[in-house]
């Protein structure tokens, strides 16, 4: 290689170093996405040689069939609890950003759930939520609350599942907010003190505004994450009882791998991607409006 | 002598409540993993002995945990090797040179972050089958190397902090660009590699659906799927299930406690930038 000019070397490096990563990106992300758009207009069953075109039928089916579209209602608890989770994450980040004994210990402890194996966490909470032997009901019986069926009651199940997410991700978000807080220069706090601002004024006029960008990013991740919920109901409830904890992605996977309707499943995947894109652009519009 | 400060006490009360919430589920798992069949079903009561490892031995054998850990380690090792090599190469090419189409490639990597992995499986599934990778360890390895882009961001961010003067002075000495990458950039990216290895290890160790979908074969069980299969057959056998949960959780918890500094710096640097 050393015999070439740097210009030639640069060409060789760019081509050879980027060929594989970009190739893999195309092969496993963009080619599937494009092919899904094509398949979403077909009724392909996943193994036939021929793919027959059926126009927009799959999309009509998604928006007309309440069994498919109605599933989005099950995502609302995840969004709500996700928002509450962010509020708690900010609260604890602010607490741990102040002078406090045992700061690092609490940071390590609150972040701990994030690194635990997701499936093991799911089963751990299956035990917490168990109706007859579960620790949550045992705890509640001390204060005289009768046994609740946390995973078996149609109106509660999604809140129970979403609260597992709360338990697992609150500390992770807290650490992210904490990183943003520590990037705020200390002399701004000094100035705020000199101006005679009390603790809550400082929080409201200095800390929160400095977190705006990261709050927006986390809100985006919270909402899109809530749309793409899959693991917890898949492991714990299989969408039950009576389909009450079905999520859109769970339905998509069933449609493809149980009912071999890859055309409809592709259309569902595209709908989810478009929704994610919409939320992203909506956020951009909102942010630009504020700054413009 | 500080004056009595209400807010200060509230902080501690909130922190203790949070600590209780975090530790409550693992505590229950811990005390029940050591209980025999005929011991108290009260989830809070302590076991007769913390030296009763019967459940652990049973679970380890019946859930093929030995095989599961071996497979998981192989997948993690090979995937990480691929990620480190390709990630540093991409970061070197994109972080050190300007060329036409660079913005587009950057955008393509960024766009990939908003695509949920599971949605594309509808198509990727038939691809993996046609590559002959179905029911082999190759399936998750190829996907963990090819369909994930977090390493690109960690490396790109890190490489921008390595002064370009180093490259320039090496070029003055006539070093080839490949040599600069291999002997200078790659070693200097060491701390980023450490962060990446830890975060990716945790990610892959936690991944459930890809192994579940592509490796249904019995001896291709991984850690996440082993507990699913086991719990499916042993419904509500809490002593066993708690032992299984502990066996699976302990490795990453230990790793975390030892290497927490790297993890925190990785998480914050990755997030604050975007």
Coordinates of C-alpha atoms in Angstrom, one line a residue:
Chain A
X1 CA 0.0 0.0 0.0
X2 CA 2.8 2.4 0.8
X3 CA 3.8 2.6 -2.9
X4 CA 0.6 4.5 -3.7
X5 CA -0.1 8.2 -3.4
X6 CA -2.3 9.3 -0.5
X7 CA -5.1 10.1 -2.9
X8 CA -5.1 6.5 -4.3
X9 CA -4.7 5.1 -0.8
X10 CA -7.7 7.1 0.4
X11 CA -9.8 5.6 -2.4
X12 CA -8.7 2.1 -1.5
X13 CA -9.4 2.6 2.2
X14 CA -12.8 4.1 1.6
X15 CA -13.9 1.4 -0.8
X16 CA -12.5 -1.5 1.3
X17 CA -13.4 -0.2 4.7
X18 CA -17.0 0.8 3.9
X19 CA -17.9 -2.0 1.5
X20 CA -18.8 -4.5 4.2
X21 CA -20.5 -2.3 6.8
X22 CA -22.6 -0.4 4.2
X23 CA -23.3 -3.7 2.4
X24 CA -24.6 -5.3 5.6
X25 CA -26.6 -2.2 6.4
X26 CA -28.3 -2.4 3.0
X27 CA -28.8 -6.1 3.2
X28 CA -30.3 -6.4 6.7
X29 CA -32.0 -3.0 7.1
X30 CA -32.8 -1.3 3.8
X31 CA -33.4 -4.2 1.5
X32 CA -35.9 -5.8 4.0
X33 CA -37.7 -2.4 4.4
X34 CA -38.1 -2.0 0.6
X35 CA -39.1 -5.6 0.1
X36 CA -41.7 -5.2 2.9
X37 CA -43.3 -2.3 1.0
X38 CA -43.5 -4.5 -2.1
X39 CA -44.9 -7.5 -0.1
X40 CA -47.4 -5.4 1.7
X41 CA -49.4 -5.2 -1.5
X42 CA -49.4 -8.9 -1.9
X43 CA -50.8 -12.0 -0.1
X44 CA -47.5 -13.8 0.1
X45 CA -47.5 -16.8 2.5
X46 CA -43.8 -16.8 3.3
X47 CA -42.8 -19.8 1.1
X48 CA -44.6 -19.7 -2.3
X49 CA -42.5 -19.1 -5.4
X50 CA -45.0 -16.7 -6.7
X51 CA -46.2 -13.4 -5.1
X52 CA -49.6 -12.2 -6.2
X53 CA -50.5 -8.6 -6.2
X54 CA -53.7 -7.6 -4.3
X55 CA -53.3 -3.8 -4.2
X56 CA -54.1 -1.9 -1.0
X57 CA -56.2 -4.7 0.5
X58 CA -53.8 -5.3 3.4
X59 CA -53.8 -1.7 4.4
X60 CA -57.6 -1.5 4.2
X61 CA -57.7 -4.6 6.4
X62 CA -55.5 -3.0 9.1
X63 CA -57.6 0.2 9.3
X64 CA -61.0 -1.5 9.0
X65 CA -60.5 -4.5 11.3
X66 CA -60.8 -3.4 14.9
X67 CA -59.0 -6.6 15.9
X68 CA -55.9 -5.1 14.3
X69 CA -56.3 -1.4 14.7
X70 CA -57.9 -1.6 18.1
X71 CA -54.8 -3.1 19.5
X72 CA -53.3 0.4 19.6
X73 CA -55.4 1.1 22.6
X74 CA -53.4 -1.4 24.5
X75 CA -50.3 0.8 24.0
X76 CA -51.8 3.7 25.9
X77 CA -50.8 2.4 29.4
X78 CA -47.2 2.0 28.1
X79 CA -47.2 5.6 27.0
X80 CA -48.7 7.0 30.2
X81 CA -46.4 5.0 32.5
X82 CA -43.5 5.9 30.2
X83 CA -44.2 9.6 30.8
X84 CA -44.5 9.1 34.5
X85 CA -41.2 7.1 34.4
X86 CA -39.5 10.1 32.7
X87 CA -40.8 12.5 35.4
X88 CA -39.4 10.2 38.1
X89 CA -36.1 9.8 36.2
X90 CA -35.7 13.6 36.1
X91 CA -36.6 13.9 39.8
X92 CA -34.0 11.4 40.8
X93 CA -31.4 12.8 38.5
X94 CA -31.9 16.2 40.2
X95 CA -31.7 14.6 43.6
X96 CA -28.5 12.7 42.8
X97 CA -27.0 15.8 41.2
X98 CA -27.0 17.6 44.5
X99 CA -24.4 17.2 47.3
X100 CA -25.5 14.0 49.0
X101 CA -23.9 11.1 50.9
X102 CA -24.1 7.8 49.1
X103 CA -24.7 9.4 45.7
X104 CA -22.8 6.8 43.8
X105 CA -24.3 3.9 45.7
X106 CA -27.8 5.0 44.8
X107 CA -26.8 5.6 41.2
X108 CA -25.4 2.1 40.9
X109 CA -28.5 0.6 42.6
X110 CA -31.1 2.5 40.6
X111 CA -29.4 1.6 37.3
X112 CA -29.1 -2.1 38.2
X113 CA -32.5 -3.2 36.7
X114 CA -31.4 -2.0 33.3
X115 CA -28.5 -4.5 33.0
X116 CA -30.6 -7.5 34.2
X117 CA -31.6 -10.1 31.6
X118 CA -34.9 -9.1 30.2
X119 CA -36.5 -12.5 30.2
X120 CA -35.3 -13.2 33.7
X121 CA -36.9 -9.9 34.8
X122 CA -40.1 -10.9 33.1
X123 CA -40.3 -14.1 35.1
X124 CA -39.2 -12.3 38.3
X125 CA -42.3 -10.1 37.9
X126 CA -44.5 -13.1 37.0
X127 CA -43.7 -14.2 40.6
X128 CA -44.3 -10.7 42.0
X129 CA -47.7 -10.5 40.2
X130 CA -48.8 -14.1 40.8
X131 CA -52.3 -14.1 42.2
X132 CA -52.0 -16.7 44.9
X133 CA -48.3 -16.8 45.8
X134 CA -47.2 -13.4 44.5
X135 CA -45.2 -11.1 46.8
X136 CA -47.2 -8.0 45.7
X137 CA -50.5 -9.5 46.8
X138 CA -48.9 -10.7 50.0
X139 CA -47.6 -7.2 50.6
X140 CA -51.1 -5.7 49.9
X141 CA -52.8 -8.1 52.2
X142 CA -51.0 -6.5 55.1
X143 CA -53.0 -3.3 54.4
X144 CA -56.2 -5.3 53.9
X145 CA -56.4 -5.3 50.1
X146 CA -57.7 -8.5 48.7
X147 CA -56.0 -10.6 46.0
X148 CA -55.7 -8.9 42.7
X149 CA -55.1 -10.8 39.4
X150 CA -52.5 -8.5 38.0
X151 CA -51.8 -10.4 34.8
X152 CA -55.2 -12.1 34.5
X153 CA -57.5 -9.0 34.6
X154 CA -58.2 -7.5 31.2
X155 CA -58.3 -3.9 32.4
X156 CA -55.1 -4.1 34.6
X157 CA -52.8 -6.4 32.6
X158 CA -51.3 -3.7 30.4
X159 CA -50.6 -1.4 33.4
X160 CA -48.9 -4.4 35.1
X161 CA -46.7 -5.1 32.1
X162 CA -45.9 -1.4 31.6
X163 CA -44.9 -1.0 35.2
X164 CA -42.2 -3.7 34.6
X165 CA -40.8 -1.4 32.0
X166 CA -40.9 1.4 34.5
X167 CA -38.9 -0.7 37.0
X168 CA -36.4 -1.7 34.4
X169 CA -35.8 1.6 32.6
X170 CA -36.3 4.4 35.2
X171 CA -32.6 4.2 36.3
X172 CA -31.3 4.1 32.8
X173 CA -33.2 7.3 31.9
X174 CA -32.1 8.8 35.2
X175 CA -28.4 8.2 34.3
X176 CA -29.0 9.9 30.9
X177 CA -30.6 12.9 32.6
X178 CA -27.8 13.0 35.1
X179 CA -25.2 13.2 32.4
X180 CA -27.1 16.2 30.9
X181 CA -27.3 17.9 34.3
X182 CA -23.6 17.5 34.9
X183 CA -23.0 19.3 31.6
X184 CA -24.6 22.4 33.0
X185 CA -21.8 24.8 34.0
X186 CA -21.6 25.3 37.8
X187 CA -21.2 29.1 37.5
X188 CA -24.8 29.3 36.2
X189 CA -25.9 27.9 39.6
X190 CA -23.6 30.3 41.4
X191 CA -25.2 33.2 39.4
X192 CA -28.7 31.9 40.2
X193 CA -27.8 31.8 43.9
X194 CA -26.4 35.4 43.8
X195 CA -29.7 36.5 42.2
X196 CA -31.4 35.2 45.3
X197 CA -33.3 32.5 43.5
X198 CA -34.6 29.7 45.8
X199 CA -34.2 26.0 45.1
X200 CA -37.5 25.6 43.2
X201 CA -36.9 28.8 41.1
X202 CA -33.5 27.4 40.2
X203 CA -35.0 24.1 39.2
X204 CA -37.7 25.6 37.1
X205 CA -35.8 28.4 35.4
X206 CA -32.3 26.8 35.1
X207 CA -32.3 23.1 35.4
X208 CA -35.4 22.1 33.4
X209 CA -34.7 24.5 30.4
X210 CA -31.2 23.0 30.1
X211 CA -32.7 19.5 29.9
X212 CA -35.3 20.3 27.2
X213 CA -33.3 18.7 24.3
X214 CA -32.7 15.5 26.1
X215 CA -36.3 15.4 27.4
X216 CA -37.5 15.7 23.8
X217 CA -35.3 12.9 22.7
X218 CA -36.4 10.7 25.6
X219 CA -40.0 11.4 24.9
X220 CA -39.5 10.3 21.3
X221 CA -37.9 7.1 22.5
X222 CA -40.6 6.6 25.1
X223 CA -43.4 6.9 22.6
X224 CA -41.8 4.9 19.8
X225 CA -40.7 2.3 22.4
X226 CA -44.3 2.1 23.6
X227 CA -45.4 1.4 20.0
X228 CA -42.8 -1.3 19.6
X229 CA -43.6 -3.2 22.8
X230 CA -43.1 -6.9 22.3
X231 CA -40.9 -8.8 24.7
X232 CA -43.0 -8.5 27.9
X233 CA -46.4 -9.6 26.7
X234 CA -44.7 -12.2 24.4
X235 CA -43.0 -13.9 27.4
X236 CA -45.6 -13.4 30.1
X237 CA -49.1 -13.3 28.7
X238 CA -48.8 -14.3 25.1
X239 CA -51.3 -11.5 24.5
X240 CA -53.9 -12.8 27.0
X241 CA -56.2 -12.8 28.8
X242 CA -58.6 -12.8 25.8
X243 CA -56.2 -10.7 23.7
X244 CA -56.2 -7.9 26.2
X245 CA -52.4 -7.5 26.2
X246 CA -51.9 -8.0 22.5
X247 CA -49.6 -5.4 21.0
X248 CA -49.3 -4.3 17.4
X249 CA -45.9 -6.0 17.0
X250 CA -47.2 -9.2 18.7
X251 CA -50.0 -9.3 16.2
X252 CA -47.6 -8.7 13.4
X253 CA -45.4 -11.6 14.4
X254 CA -48.4 -13.9 14.9
X255 CA -49.8 -12.8 11.5
X256 CA -46.4 -13.8 9.9
X257 CA -45.2 -16.8 11.7
X258 CA -48.4 -18.5 12.9
X259 CA -50.8 -17.6 10.2
X260 CA -48.3 -17.4 7.4
X261 CA -49.8 -14.2 6.1
X262 CA -46.6 -12.4 5.3
X263 CA -48.3 -9.8 3.1
X264 CA -50.5 -8.5 5.9
X265 CA -47.6 -8.7 8.4
X266 CA -45.5 -6.6 6.0
X267 CA -48.2 -4.0 5.8
X268 CA -48.4 -3.9 9.6
X269 CA -44.7 -3.5 9.8
X270 CA -44.8 -0.6 7.3
X271 CA -47.6 1.1 9.3
X272 CA -45.5 0.9 12.4
X273 CA -42.5 2.3 10.6
X274 CA -44.6 5.1 9.1
X275 CA -46.0 5.9 12.5
X276 CA -42.5 6.1 14.0
X277 CA -41.4 8.4 11.2
X278 CA -44.5 10.6 11.7
X279 CA -43.8 11.0 15.4
X280 CA -40.2 11.9 14.5
X281 CA -41.2 14.6 12.0
X282 CA -43.9 15.9 14.3
X283 CA -41.3 16.4 16.9
X284 CA -39.0 18.2 14.4
X285 CA -41.8 20.5 13.5
X286 CA -42.5 21.3 17.1
X287 CA -38.8 21.9 17.9
X288 CA -38.3 24.1 14.9
X289 CA -41.4 26.1 15.7
X290 CA -40.0 26.8 19.1
X291 CA -36.6 27.9 17.8
X292 CA -37.8 29.6 14.7
Chain B
X1 CA -24.2 23.1 62.7
X2 CA -26.5 22.9 59.7
X3 CA -30.1 24.0 60.3
X4 CA -32.7 21.3 59.9
X5 CA -33.5 20.9 56.2
X6 CA -36.8 19.4 55.2
X7 CA -35.9 19.0 51.5
X8 CA -32.7 17.2 52.4
X9 CA -34.6 14.6 54.4
X10 CA -37.2 14.3 51.7
X11 CA -34.5 13.4 49.2
X12 CA -33.3 10.5 51.4
X13 CA -36.9 9.3 52.0
X14 CA -37.5 9.2 48.2
X15 CA -34.1 7.5 47.6
X16 CA -34.9 4.8 50.2
X17 CA -38.3 4.2 48.6
X18 CA -36.7 3.8 45.2
X19 CA -34.1 1.5 46.6
X20 CA -36.8 -0.6 48.2
X21 CA -38.7 -0.8 44.9
X22 CA -35.6 -1.8 43.0
X23 CA -34.6 -4.5 45.5
X24 CA -38.0 -5.9 46.4
X25 CA -38.4 -8.3 43.4
X26 CA -34.8 -9.6 43.5
X27 CA -35.1 -10.1 47.3
X28 CA -38.1 -12.4 46.8
X29 CA -36.3 -14.3 44.1
X30 CA -33.2 -14.7 46.3
X31 CA -35.0 -16.1 49.4
X32 CA -37.3 -18.5 47.4
X33 CA -34.5 -19.9 45.2
X34 CA -33.2 -21.8 48.2
X35 CA -36.5 -23.3 49.4
X36 CA -37.4 -26.9 49.1
X37 CA -40.7 -28.3 48.0
X38 CA -42.2 -28.6 51.5
X39 CA -41.1 -25.2 52.8
X40 CA -43.2 -22.1 53.4
X41 CA -44.9 -20.6 50.3
X42 CA -44.9 -17.2 52.0
X43 CA -42.8 -15.2 49.5
X44 CA -41.1 -13.2 52.2
X45 CA -40.1 -15.9 54.6
X46 CA -36.4 -17.0 54.7
X47 CA -35.4 -20.4 53.5
X48 CA -34.4 -23.1 56.1
X49 CA -30.8 -22.9 54.7
X50 CA -29.0 -20.7 52.2
X51 CA -26.8 -23.7 51.5
X52 CA -29.5 -25.7 49.9
X53 CA -28.4 -25.7 46.3
X54 CA -30.8 -28.5 45.1
X55 CA -32.9 -26.1 43.0
X56 CA -29.9 -24.7 41.2
X57 CA -28.4 -28.1 40.4
X58 CA -31.8 -29.3 39.1
X59 CA -32.4 -26.3 37.0
X60 CA -28.9 -26.2 35.6
X61 CA -29.3 -29.8 34.3
X62 CA -32.9 -29.7 33.3
X63 CA -32.8 -26.4 31.5
X64 CA -29.5 -27.3 29.7
X65 CA -27.9 -24.2 31.2
X66 CA -24.4 -25.4 30.4
X67 CA -25.1 -25.6 26.7
X68 CA -27.0 -22.3 27.0
X69 CA -24.0 -20.4 28.5
X70 CA -21.6 -22.0 26.0
X71 CA -23.8 -21.0 23.0
X72 CA -24.3 -17.5 24.4
X73 CA -20.6 -17.0 24.9
X74 CA -19.8 -18.1 21.4
X75 CA -22.4 -15.8 19.9
X76 CA -21.1 -12.8 22.0
X77 CA -17.4 -13.5 21.2
X78 CA -17.9 -13.8 17.4
X79 CA -20.4 -10.9 17.2
X80 CA -18.1 -8.6 19.2
X81 CA -15.1 -9.4 17.1
X82 CA -17.1 -8.5 14.0
X83 CA -18.5 -5.3 15.6
X84 CA -15.1 -4.1 16.8
X85 CA -13.4 -4.7 13.4
X86 CA -16.2 -3.3 11.3
X87 CA -17.0 -0.5 13.7
X88 CA -13.4 0.8 13.8
X89 CA -13.1 0.6 10.0
X90 CA -16.3 2.5 9.5
X91 CA -15.4 5.1 12.0
X92 CA -11.9 5.6 10.4
X93 CA -13.4 6.0 6.9
X94 CA -16.2 8.3 8.0
X95 CA -14.4 10.2 10.7
X96 CA -11.1 10.9 9.0
X97 CA -12.0 11.5 5.3
X98 CA -14.3 13.8 3.3
X99 CA -15.8 12.4 0.2
X100 CA -18.9 12.6 -1.9
X101 CA -21.8 10.7 -0.5
X102 CA -20.5 10.7 3.1
X103 CA -23.5 12.6 4.4
X104 CA -25.8 10.0 2.7
X105 CA -24.0 7.1 4.4
X106 CA -24.2 8.8 7.8
X107 CA -27.9 9.4 7.2
X108 CA -28.3 5.7 6.3
X109 CA -26.7 4.6 9.5
X110 CA -28.8 7.0 11.5
X111 CA -32.1 5.9 9.7
X112 CA -31.4 2.3 10.7
X113 CA -31.7 3.3 14.4
X114 CA -35.4 4.0 14.2
X115 CA -36.3 0.7 12.5
X116 CA -37.4 -1.8 15.2
X117 CA -35.5 -5.1 14.6
X118 CA -38.6 -7.2 14.9
X119 CA -40.5 -5.5 12.1
X120 CA -37.9 -6.4 9.5
X121 CA -37.8 -10.1 10.5
X122 CA -40.8 -10.7 8.3
X123 CA -38.4 -10.5 5.4
X124 CA -35.1 -11.3 7.1
X125 CA -36.5 -14.7 8.1
X126 CA -36.7 -16.0 4.5
X127 CA -33.3 -14.4 3.8
X128 CA -31.7 -16.3 6.7
X129 CA -33.3 -19.5 5.5
X130 CA -32.0 -19.1 2.0
X131 CA -28.5 -18.4 3.3
X132 CA -28.7 -21.7 5.0
X133 CA -28.2 -20.1 8.4
X134 CA -31.5 -21.2 10.0
X135 CA -30.9 -23.3 13.1
X136 CA -27.2 -22.4 13.3
X137 CA -25.3 -20.1 15.6
X138 CA -24.6 -18.1 12.4
X139 CA -28.1 -16.6 12.3
X140 CA -27.9 -14.4 15.4
X141 CA -24.2 -13.7 14.8
X142 CA -24.8 -12.3 11.3
X143 CA -27.8 -10.2 12.6
X144 CA -25.9 -8.9 15.6
X145 CA -23.0 -7.8 13.3
X146 CA -25.1 -6.6 10.4
X147 CA -28.2 -5.1 11.7
X148 CA -27.0 -3.1 14.7
X149 CA -25.4 0.3 14.4
X150 CA -24.7 1.4 18.0
X151 CA -20.9 0.7 17.6
X152 CA -20.7 3.1 14.7
X153 CA -21.9 6.0 16.9
X154 CA -19.7 5.1 19.9
X155 CA -16.6 5.0 17.7
X156 CA -17.4 8.0 15.6
X157 CA -17.8 10.1 18.7
X158 CA -14.6 8.9 20.1
X159 CA -12.5 9.2 17.0
X160 CA -13.4 12.9 16.7
X161 CA -11.5 13.4 20.0
X162 CA -8.3 11.9 18.6
X163 CA -6.3 14.9 17.2
X164 CA -5.9 14.8 13.4
X165 CA -2.3 16.1 13.8
X166 CA -1.4 12.6 14.8
X167 CA -2.4 11.3 11.4
X168 CA -0.7 14.2 9.7
X169 CA 2.6 13.6 11.4
X170 CA 2.5 9.9 10.6
X171 CA 1.9 10.8 7.0
X172 CA 4.9 13.1 7.1
X173 CA 6.9 10.0 8.1
X174 CA 5.4 8.3 5.0
X175 CA 3.2 5.8 6.9
X176 CA 0.4 4.2 4.8
X177 CA -3.2 5.0 5.7
X178 CA -3.8 1.4 6.6
X179 CA -0.8 1.4 8.8
X180 CA -2.1 4.6 10.5
X181 CA -5.4 2.8 11.1
X182 CA -3.8 -0.4 12.4
X183 CA -1.0 0.9 14.6
X184 CA -2.5 4.2 15.8
X185 CA -6.2 4.7 15.4
X186 CA -7.2 1.2 16.4
X187 CA -5.3 1.1 19.7
X188 CA -6.3 4.7 20.5
X189 CA -9.9 3.6 20.2
X190 CA -9.3 1.2 23.0
X191 CA -11.5 2.9 25.7
X192 CA -14.4 3.1 23.2
X193 CA -13.9 -0.6 22.4
X194 CA -14.1 -1.4 26.2
X195 CA -17.4 0.5 26.5
X196 CA -18.7 -1.2 23.4
X197 CA -17.7 -4.7 24.5
X198 CA -19.6 -4.2 27.8
X199 CA -22.7 -2.7 26.4
X200 CA -23.0 -5.2 23.6
X201 CA -22.3 -8.1 25.9
X202 CA -25.3 -7.0 28.0
X203 CA -27.4 -6.4 24.9
X204 CA -26.7 -9.8 23.3
X205 CA -27.0 -11.6 26.6
X206 CA -30.5 -10.1 27.0
X207 CA -31.7 -10.7 23.5
X208 CA -34.5 -13.1 23.4
X209 CA -36.5 -13.0 20.1
X210 CA -33.7 -13.5 17.5
X211 CA -32.4 -16.7 19.1
X212 CA -36.0 -17.8 19.7
X213 CA -37.0 -17.3 16.1
X214 CA -33.8 -18.6 14.4
X215 CA -32.6 -21.4 16.6
X216 CA -35.6 -23.5 17.7
X217 CA -33.3 -26.6 17.8
X218 CA -32.9 -28.0 21.3
X219 CA -29.1 -27.9 21.5
X220 CA -28.9 -24.3 20.2
X221 CA -30.5 -23.0 23.4
X222 CA -29.1 -19.6 24.7
X223 CA -29.5 -18.1 28.2
X224 CA -32.7 -16.1 27.4
X225 CA -34.4 -19.0 25.7
X226 CA -33.4 -21.6 28.3
X227 CA -35.5 -20.0 31.0
X228 CA -38.4 -19.6 28.6
X229 CA -38.4 -23.3 27.7
X230 CA -37.9 -24.3 31.3
X231 CA -40.7 -22.0 32.8
X232 CA -43.0 -23.2 30.0
X233 CA -42.8 -26.8 31.3
X234 CA -42.5 -25.9 35.0
X235 CA -45.4 -23.5 35.5
X236 CA -45.5 -21.9 39.0
X237 CA -42.7 -24.1 40.3
X238 CA -41.4 -21.0 42.0
X239 CA -38.4 -22.5 43.7
X240 CA -37.0 -23.7 40.4
X241 CA -37.9 -20.6 38.5
X242 CA -36.3 -18.4 41.1
X243 CA -33.1 -20.5 40.9
X244 CA -33.1 -20.1 37.1
X245 CA -33.6 -16.4 37.3
X246 CA -30.7 -16.1 39.8
X247 CA -28.3 -18.2 37.6
X248 CA -29.1 -16.0 34.6
X249 CA -28.9 -12.7 36.4
X250 CA -25.7 -13.1 38.4
X251 CA -23.2 -13.0 35.6
X252 CA -24.3 -9.6 34.3
X253 CA -24.8 -8.1 37.7
X254 CA -21.3 -9.1 38.7
X255 CA -19.9 -7.7 35.5
X256 CA -21.8 -4.5 36.1
X257 CA -20.6 -4.0 39.6
X258 CA -17.0 -4.5 38.6
X259 CA -17.1 -2.4 35.4
X260 CA -19.8 0.2 36.3
X261 CA -17.5 3.2 35.4
X262 CA -17.2 2.1 31.8
X263 CA -20.9 1.5 31.6
X264 CA -21.9 4.9 32.9
X265 CA -19.5 6.8 30.6
X266 CA -20.7 4.8 27.7
X267 CA -24.4 5.4 28.4
X268 CA -24.0 9.1 29.0
X269 CA -21.6 9.8 26.0
X270 CA -23.9 7.8 23.7
X271 CA -27.0 9.6 24.7
X272 CA -26.0 13.2 25.3
X273 CA -24.5 13.5 21.8
X274 CA -27.6 12.4 19.9

